[in-house]
Coordinates of C-alpha atoms in Angstrom, one line a residue:
M832 CA 36.2 -30.4 10.0
G833 CA 35.9 -33.7 8.2
E834 CA 32.7 -35.6 7.5
D835 CA 33.8 -38.4 9.9
W836 CA 33.3 -36.1 13.0
P837 CA 30.5 -37.2 15.4
S838 CA 27.3 -35.2 15.2
V839 CA 24.1 -34.7 17.1
Q840 CA 20.6 -33.6 16.1
T841 CA 19.9 -30.0 16.9
T842 CA 16.8 -27.8 16.3
V843 CA 17.2 -24.2 15.2
S844 CA 14.3 -21.7 15.1
K845 CA 13.9 -19.4 12.1
C846 CA 11.7 -16.4 11.4
P847 CA 9.9 -16.6 8.0
K848 CA 9.2 -12.8 8.2
C849 CA 12.6 -11.2 9.0
G850 CA 14.9 -14.2 8.5
A851 CA 16.4 -14.0 12.0
H852 CA 17.8 -17.2 13.5
T853 CA 17.5 -17.9 17.2
K854 CA 20.3 -19.3 19.3
A855 CA 18.5 -22.5 19.8
S856 CA 21.5 -24.7 19.1
Y857 CA 23.1 -23.5 22.4
H858 CA 21.8 -23.2 25.9
D859 CA 21.7 -19.7 27.6
G860 CA 25.2 -18.5 27.1
R861 CA 25.1 -16.4 30.3
R862 CA 24.8 -19.6 32.5
C863 CA 25.6 -22.5 30.3
D864 CA 27.1 -22.9 26.8
G865 CA 26.0 -26.5 26.3
L866 CA 24.8 -27.7 22.9
V867 CA 21.1 -28.3 22.7
I868 CA 20.5 -31.8 21.4
E869 CA 17.4 -33.8 20.5
V870 CA 16.9 -37.0 22.7
D871 CA 13.8 -39.2 22.2
G872 CA 11.9 -36.4 20.6
T873 CA 12.7 -33.7 23.2
L874 CA 15.4 -31.0 23.4
Q875 CA 17.8 -30.9 26.2
C876 CA 21.2 -29.3 27.1
A877 CA 24.0 -31.7 26.5
E878 CA 26.0 -29.9 29.2
C879 CA 23.6 -29.5 32.2
G880 CA 20.8 -31.8 31.1
V881 CA 17.9 -29.3 31.5
E882 CA 15.0 -29.7 29.0
I883 CA 14.8 -26.9 26.5
T884 CA 11.6 -25.4 25.1
P885 CA 12.2 -23.5 21.8
K886 CA 10.7 -20.0 21.6
S887 CA 7.7 -19.8 19.3
T888 CA 8.0 -16.1 18.6
C889 CA 10.8 -14.2 16.9
P890 CA 12.7 -11.9 19.4
V891 CA 13.3 -9.4 16.6
C892 CA 9.9 -8.9 15.0
G893 CA 7.5 -11.0 17.1
A894 CA 6.3 -13.2 14.2
T895 CA 5.7 -16.9 14.7
T896 CA 8.9 -18.9 14.1
T897 CA 9.4 -22.2 12.4
T898 CA 11.9 -24.9 13.4
E899 CA 14.1 -27.3 11.5
T900 CA 16.3 -30.1 12.7
T901 CA 19.9 -30.4 11.5
K902 CA 23.0 -32.3 12.3
S903 CA 25.6 -30.4 14.2
P904 CA 29.2 -31.8 14.3
V905 CA 30.7 -31.9 17.8
S906 CA 34.2 -32.2 19.1
L907 CA 35.1 -34.9 21.7
R908 CA 38.5 -33.4 22.5
Q909 CA 39.3 -32.0 25.9
E910 CA 39.0 -28.2 25.6
I911 CA 42.0 -26.2 26.7
P912 CA 41.0 -22.9 28.4
S913 CA 40.9 -20.0 26.0
T914 CA 43.0 -17.8 28.3
Q915 CA 45.9 -20.3 28.1
I916 CA 45.6 -20.3 24.3
A917 CA 45.7 -16.5 24.2
D918 CA 48.8 -16.4 26.4
A919 CA 50.5 -19.0 24.2
I920 CA 49.7 -17.0 21.0
R921 CA 51.0 -13.9 22.7
T922 CA 54.2 -15.7 23.5
Q923 CA 54.6 -16.9 19.9
I924 CA 54.1 -13.4 18.5
Q925 CA 56.5 -11.9 21.0
Q926 CA 59.3 -14.4 20.1
G927 CA 59.2 -13.2 16.5
Y928 CA 59.0 -9.5 17.3
S929 CA 62.0 -7.4 18.0
K930 CA 60.5 -5.2 20.7
Q931 CA 58.5 -5.9 23.8
L932 CA 54.7 -5.7 23.2
N933 CA 52.6 -4.7 26.2
D934 CA 49.3 -6.4 27.0
D935 CA 46.4 -4.1 26.4
E936 CA 43.2 -4.7 28.2
T937 CA 41.1 -2.5 25.9
L938 CA 42.4 -4.1 22.7
S939 CA 41.9 -7.6 24.2
A940 CA 38.3 -6.7 25.1
I941 CA 37.6 -5.5 21.6
A942 CA 39.1 -8.7 20.2
S943 CA 37.1 -10.9 22.6
R944 CA 33.9 -9.1 21.7
D945 CA 34.6 -9.7 18.0
V946 CA 35.3 -13.5 18.3
S947 CA 32.2 -14.0 20.5
V948 CA 30.0 -12.4 17.8
T949 CA 31.9 -14.4 15.1
V950 CA 31.1 -17.7 16.9
E951 CA 27.4 -16.8 17.1
Q952 CA 27.3 -15.8 13.4
T953 CA 29.1 -18.9 12.2
H954 CA 27.2 -21.5 14.2
F955 CA 23.8 -19.8 14.7
G956 CA 23.2 -19.1 11.1
S957 CA 23.0 -15.3 11.4
S958 CA 22.9 -13.6 8.0
S959 CA 23.1 -10.0 9.3
S960 CA 26.2 -8.1 8.6
Q961 CA 28.6 -7.3 11.5
P962 CA 31.5 -4.9 11.9
T963 CA 34.9 -6.3 11.1
L964 CA 37.6 -6.4 13.8
S965 CA 39.1 -3.2 12.3
D966 CA 35.7 -1.6 12.4
R967 CA 35.4 -2.4 16.1
V968 CA 38.8 -0.8 16.8
D969 CA 37.7 2.4 14.9
Q970 CA 34.5 2.6 16.8
H971 CA 36.4 3.1 20.1
S972 CA 38.3 6.1 18.7
L973 CA 41.4 5.0 20.6
L974 CA 44.5 7.2 20.4
L975 CA 46.6 5.0 18.2
G976 CA 49.5 5.7 15.8
G977 CA 48.5 2.8 13.6
Y978 CA 47.3 -0.8 14.1
Q979 CA 46.9 -4.1 12.3
T980 CA 44.3 -6.8 13.0
Y981 CA 44.0 -10.5 12.3
S982 CA 40.8 -12.6 12.5
L983 CA 41.2 -16.3 12.3
E984 CA 39.3 -19.6 12.6
S985 CA 41.2 -22.9 13.0
Y986 CA 40.6 -26.5 13.9
P987 CA 43.9 -27.3 15.5
D988 CA 45.4 -30.8 16.1
G989 CA 47.6 -29.8 19.1
E990 CA 47.0 -31.2 22.5
T991 CA 48.6 -28.3 24.5
A992 CA 48.2 -24.6 24.4
E993 CA 51.7 -24.2 23.1
A994 CA 51.2 -26.7 20.3
I995 CA 47.9 -25.0 19.3
A996 CA 49.6 -21.6 19.4
S997 CA 52.4 -22.8 17.1
E998 CA 49.8 -24.1 14.6
V999 CA 47.9 -20.8 14.7
H1000 CA 51.2 -18.8 14.3
A1001 CA 52.4 -21.0 11.4
E1002 CA 49.0 -20.7 9.6
F1003 CA 47.9 -17.2 10.2
L1004 CA 50.6 -15.1 12.0
S1005 CA 53.8 -16.1 10.3
A1006 CA 53.9 -12.8 8.5
F1007 CA 53.3 -10.8 11.6
P1008 CA 54.9 -7.4 11.0
D1009 CA 58.2 -6.4 12.4
S1010 CA 60.5 -4.6 10.0
G1011 CA 59.4 -1.0 9.7
T1012 CA 56.7 -1.1 12.4
D1013 CA 56.8 0.2 15.9
F1014 CA 53.8 -1.4 17.6
T1015 CA 53.8 -1.1 21.3
H1016 CA 50.7 -3.0 22.5
L1017 CA 48.9 -6.2 21.8
G1018 CA 45.4 -7.4 22.3
I1019 CA 44.1 -11.0 21.9
G1020 CA 40.7 -12.6 22.2
V1021 CA 40.1 -16.3 21.9
R1022 CA 37.0 -18.5 22.0
W1023 CA 36.3 -22.1 21.3
N1024 CA 33.1 -23.2 19.6
L1025 CA 31.6 -26.4 20.9
R1026 CA 32.5 -28.2 17.7
G1027 CA 36.2 -28.0 18.2
G1028 CA 36.9 -24.8 16.3
L1029 CA 39.1 -22.0 17.7
H1030 CA 38.3 -18.4 16.8
A1031 CA 40.8 -15.7 17.6
G1032 CA 41.3 -12.0 17.1
V1033 CA 44.7 -10.3 17.3
I1034 CA 45.2 -6.5 17.4
A1035 CA 48.7 -5.0 17.3
A1036 CA 48.8 -1.2 17.8
K1037 CA 50.9 1.7 18.7
R1038 CA 49.6 3.5 21.8
L1039 CA 50.2 7.3 21.8
V1040 CA 49.1 8.1 25.4
T1041 CA 52.1 9.3 27.4
L1042 CA 52.5 11.0 30.8
P1043 CA 55.5 12.9 32.3
G1044 CA 58.3 11.2 34.2
D1045 CA 57.7 7.6 35.2
L1046 CA 53.9 7.7 35.2
N1047 CA 52.3 4.8 33.4
P1048 CA 48.8 5.6 32.0
S1049 CA 47.4 2.1 32.7
E1050 CA 48.7 2.1 36.3
L1051 CA 47.2 5.5 37.0
E1052 CA 43.8 4.4 35.6
K1053 CA 43.9 1.3 37.8
A1054 CA 44.9 3.4 40.8
I1055 CA 41.9 5.7 40.3
H1056 CA 39.7 2.6 40.1
S1057 CA 41.2 1.3 43.4
A1058 CA 40.7 4.7 45.1
T1059 CA 37.1 4.8 43.9
N1060 CA 36.5 1.3 45.4
E1061 CA 38.1 2.4 48.7
Q1062 CA 35.5 5.2 48.9
R1063 CA 32.7 2.8 48.2
A1064 CA 33.9 0.4 50.8
I1065 CA 34.2 3.2 53.4
H1066 CA 30.5 4.1 52.8
G1067 CA 29.3 0.5 52.8
Y1068 CA 28.9 -0.1 49.1
S1069 CA 30.1 -3.1 47.0
R1070 CA 33.2 -2.8 44.9
L1071 CA 33.0 -2.0 41.2
A1072 CA 34.5 -4.4 38.7
Y1073 CA 36.7 -2.9 36.0
D1074 CA 35.3 -2.8 32.5
P1075 CA 37.8 -2.4 29.6
H1076 CA 35.0 -1.5 27.2
L1077 CA 33.9 1.4 29.4
A1078 CA 37.6 2.4 29.7
G1079 CA 37.8 2.7 26.0
I1080 CA 34.7 5.0 26.0
A1081 CA 36.3 7.1 28.8
R1082 CA 39.6 7.4 27.0
T1083 CA 37.8 8.7 23.9
H1084 CA 36.1 11.4 25.9
S1085 CA 39.2 12.5 27.7
R1086 CA 41.1 12.7 24.4
T1087 CA 38.3 14.7 22.8
M1088 CA 38.2 17.2 25.7
A1089 CA 41.9 17.7 25.6
T1090 CA 42.2 18.1 21.8
E1091 CA 39.0 20.1 21.2
G1092 CA 39.5 22.5 24.1
F1093 CA 36.4 22.0 26.3
F1094 CA 35.6 20.4 29.7
A1095 CA 32.1 19.1 29.9
H1096 CA 30.0 15.9 29.7
E1097 CA 28.4 17.1 26.5
F1098 CA 30.3 17.5 23.3
P1099 CA 30.3 20.9 21.5
D1100 CA 28.1 19.3 18.8
G1101 CA 25.5 18.4 21.4
S1102 CA 26.2 14.7 21.6
T1103 CA 25.9 13.2 25.1
M1104 CA 27.3 10.5 27.3
I1105 CA 24.5 8.2 26.1
D1106 CA 25.4 8.9 22.5
R1107 CA 29.0 7.9 23.3
Y1108 CA 27.9 4.6 24.9
R1109 CA 25.7 3.9 21.9
C1110 CA 28.4 4.7 19.3
A1111 CA 30.8 2.3 21.1
N1112 CA 28.2 -0.5 21.1
Y1113 CA 28.0 -0.6 24.9
D1114 CA 24.7 -2.2 25.8
G1115 CA 24.7 -1.5 29.5
Q1116 CA 21.3 -0.9 31.1
Q1117 CA 22.6 2.1 33.2
A1118 CA 25.2 4.8 32.8
G1119 CA 27.0 7.5 34.7
E1120 CA 30.1 9.7 34.1
N1121 CA 32.6 11.7 36.2
I1122 CA 35.2 14.0 34.6
A1123 CA 38.2 15.7 36.1
K1124 CA 41.3 17.8 35.0
Q1125 CA 44.4 18.8 36.9
S1126 CA 48.0 19.5 36.5
V1127 CA 50.4 16.7 37.3
A1128 CA 53.7 18.6 36.8
S1129 CA 54.3 18.8 40.6
T1130 CA 54.3 15.0 41.2
T1131 CA 54.7 11.7 39.5
D1132 CA 53.4 9.7 42.4
T1133 CA 50.6 7.5 40.9
N1134 CA 48.7 7.0 44.2
A1135 CA 48.9 10.7 45.1
I1136 CA 47.4 11.7 41.7
A1137 CA 44.7 9.0 41.9
T1138 CA 43.7 10.1 45.5
S1139 CA 43.6 13.7 44.4
V1140 CA 41.3 13.0 41.5
V1141 CA 38.9 10.8 43.6
D1142 CA 38.9 13.2 46.5
G1143 CA 37.9 16.0 44.1
W1144 CA 35.0 13.9 42.9
M1145 CA 33.9 13.1 46.4
D1146 CA 33.8 16.9 47.2
S1147 CA 31.4 17.5 44.3
P1148 CA 27.8 16.3 45.0
G1149 CA 27.0 15.1 41.5
H1150 CA 30.3 13.2 41.1
R1151 CA 30.0 11.8 44.7
D1152 CA 26.5 10.5 43.9
N1153 CA 27.9 8.6 40.9
I1154 CA 30.7 7.0 43.0
L1155 CA 28.2 6.0 45.7
T1156 CA 25.4 4.7 43.4
S1157 CA 24.5 1.3 44.7
S1158 CA 23.2 0.0 41.4
F1159 CA 26.4 0.5 39.5
E1160 CA 28.4 -2.7 39.0
V1161 CA 31.3 -1.7 36.7
E1162 CA 33.4 1.2 35.7
G1163 CA 36.1 2.2 33.4
I1164 CA 38.8 4.9 33.7
G1165 CA 40.3 6.8 30.7
L1166 CA 42.9 9.6 30.7
Y1167 CA 44.7 11.8 28.3
Q1168 CA 47.3 14.6 28.8
G1169 CA 46.9 17.8 26.8
D1170 CA 49.7 19.7 25.2
D1171 CA 49.9 22.1 28.2
G1172 CA 50.4 19.2 30.6
T1173 CA 46.8 19.2 31.9
L1174 CA 45.6 15.7 32.7
F1175 CA 42.0 14.9 31.6
V1176 CA 40.3 12.0 33.4
T1177 CA 36.9 10.4 32.5
Q1178 CA 35.2 7.7 34.7
N1179 CA 32.3 5.9 33.1
F1180 CA 29.9 3.6 35.0
G1181 CA 27.6 0.8 34.1

């Protein structure tokens, strides 16, 4: 970004004890991502106009913080939705790849998480080390036959999603692998920062989960999710949203049960569901888990299998309680088929 870009005065709090930087340069990201600017000696959100009071204590160690004012460059361009950019990048990659690459919700969730952290690191002055995009893929222990990641930051000139995607592809993805690779799935995460920069993460991977006949693992996972919500609706509970992060945790557990020869919520080494959530960097405030296993050799009907799995849980008091817990808001489904054809299913709640 050139020196001629417009800028505003922002105030960032710093901790002299532990060195942590607060996110004072942006408003609360859960409700508003507006840049915090200084106007006539007071701080306010440039997006919603609310007055901002910087925190005087460090959220990490509790020490008294200091503040400093700095100039932050801003972009005056109209922002194109990140979802459109991601779709356009996906199209650019696919045009240069010889085989069809399937969209992968879990890989996209990992990439989205990575770019969100990158934006915070870059523009909030965080000095703490963070996992790389490859590290984040490894943390989920997904069943992959190989993968490749790309992390990029660009200040594009294009005025359309397609033009921006072309710039990104030319600068960062022109050497995207083709010859000698057999990737099957693609995950993309994109986020703008409020100064006109585009951050993106791209993950190409070979998925190894397969089911007999015409069964599609992703469709079966979604069917189990739908059957679960049907039971909640019947009993007067709100629907659960689908969480790809939890799905990644669930797939890991199903794979481990199938390959290690056990069927339980606790690993043979004593690690628990909570340990799995923590290892996958899932920061939910509540947790729950259902597991199931059954043969699918007699049918390849997705809805029939999903109904059978959920009906089995509803007939088990502990599993039923999880499905009908009113405080749960999200869930993820993960499955894996063992060498003997047995289907292992894990359902994680948050």
